[in-house]
Coordinates of C-alpha atoms in Angstrom, one line a residue:
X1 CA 139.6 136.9 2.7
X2 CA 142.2 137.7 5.1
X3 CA 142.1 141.2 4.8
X4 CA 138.3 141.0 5.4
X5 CA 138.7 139.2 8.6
X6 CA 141.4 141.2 10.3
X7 CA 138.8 143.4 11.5
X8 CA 136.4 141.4 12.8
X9 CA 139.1 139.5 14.8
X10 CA 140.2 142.9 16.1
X11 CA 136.9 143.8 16.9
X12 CA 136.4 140.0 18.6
X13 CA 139.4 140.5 20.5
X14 CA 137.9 143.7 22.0
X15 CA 134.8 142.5 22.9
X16 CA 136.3 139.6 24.9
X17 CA 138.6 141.9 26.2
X18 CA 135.6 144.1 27.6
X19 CA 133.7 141.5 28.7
X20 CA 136.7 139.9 31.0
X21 CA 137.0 143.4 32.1
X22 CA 133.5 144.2 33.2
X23 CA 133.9 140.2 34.6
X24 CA 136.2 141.3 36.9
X25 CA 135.3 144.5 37.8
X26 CA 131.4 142.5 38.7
X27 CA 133.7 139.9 40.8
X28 CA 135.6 143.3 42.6
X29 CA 132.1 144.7 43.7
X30 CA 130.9 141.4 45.0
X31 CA 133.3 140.9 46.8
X32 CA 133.6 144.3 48.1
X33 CA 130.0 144.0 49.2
X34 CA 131.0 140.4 51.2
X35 CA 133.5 142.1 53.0
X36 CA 131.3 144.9 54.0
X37 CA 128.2 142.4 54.9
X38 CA 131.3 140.4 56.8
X39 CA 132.4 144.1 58.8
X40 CA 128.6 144.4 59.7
X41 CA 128.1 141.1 61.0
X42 CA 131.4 141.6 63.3
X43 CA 130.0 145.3 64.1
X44 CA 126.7 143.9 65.2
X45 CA 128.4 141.9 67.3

């Protein structure tokens, strides 16, 4: 049983490991996008 399941935990712990990844790089580009809506704003200005 545990030899079956090693795999599947390493392929669980990957997953989760992309998923935080692509989290963060989503949270990056939003933010990246406030700052730029924040430099308009002061541009327009």
């Amino acid at each position: 049983m545990l030899s079956a399941s090693v795999p599947v935990l390493r392929f669980t712990s990957l997953l989760f490991s992309c998923t935080l990844l692509l989290r963060l790089l989503m949270v990056a580009s939003a933010i990246d996008k406030d700052e730029r809506l924040w430099i308009r704003e002061d541009d327009d200005n």
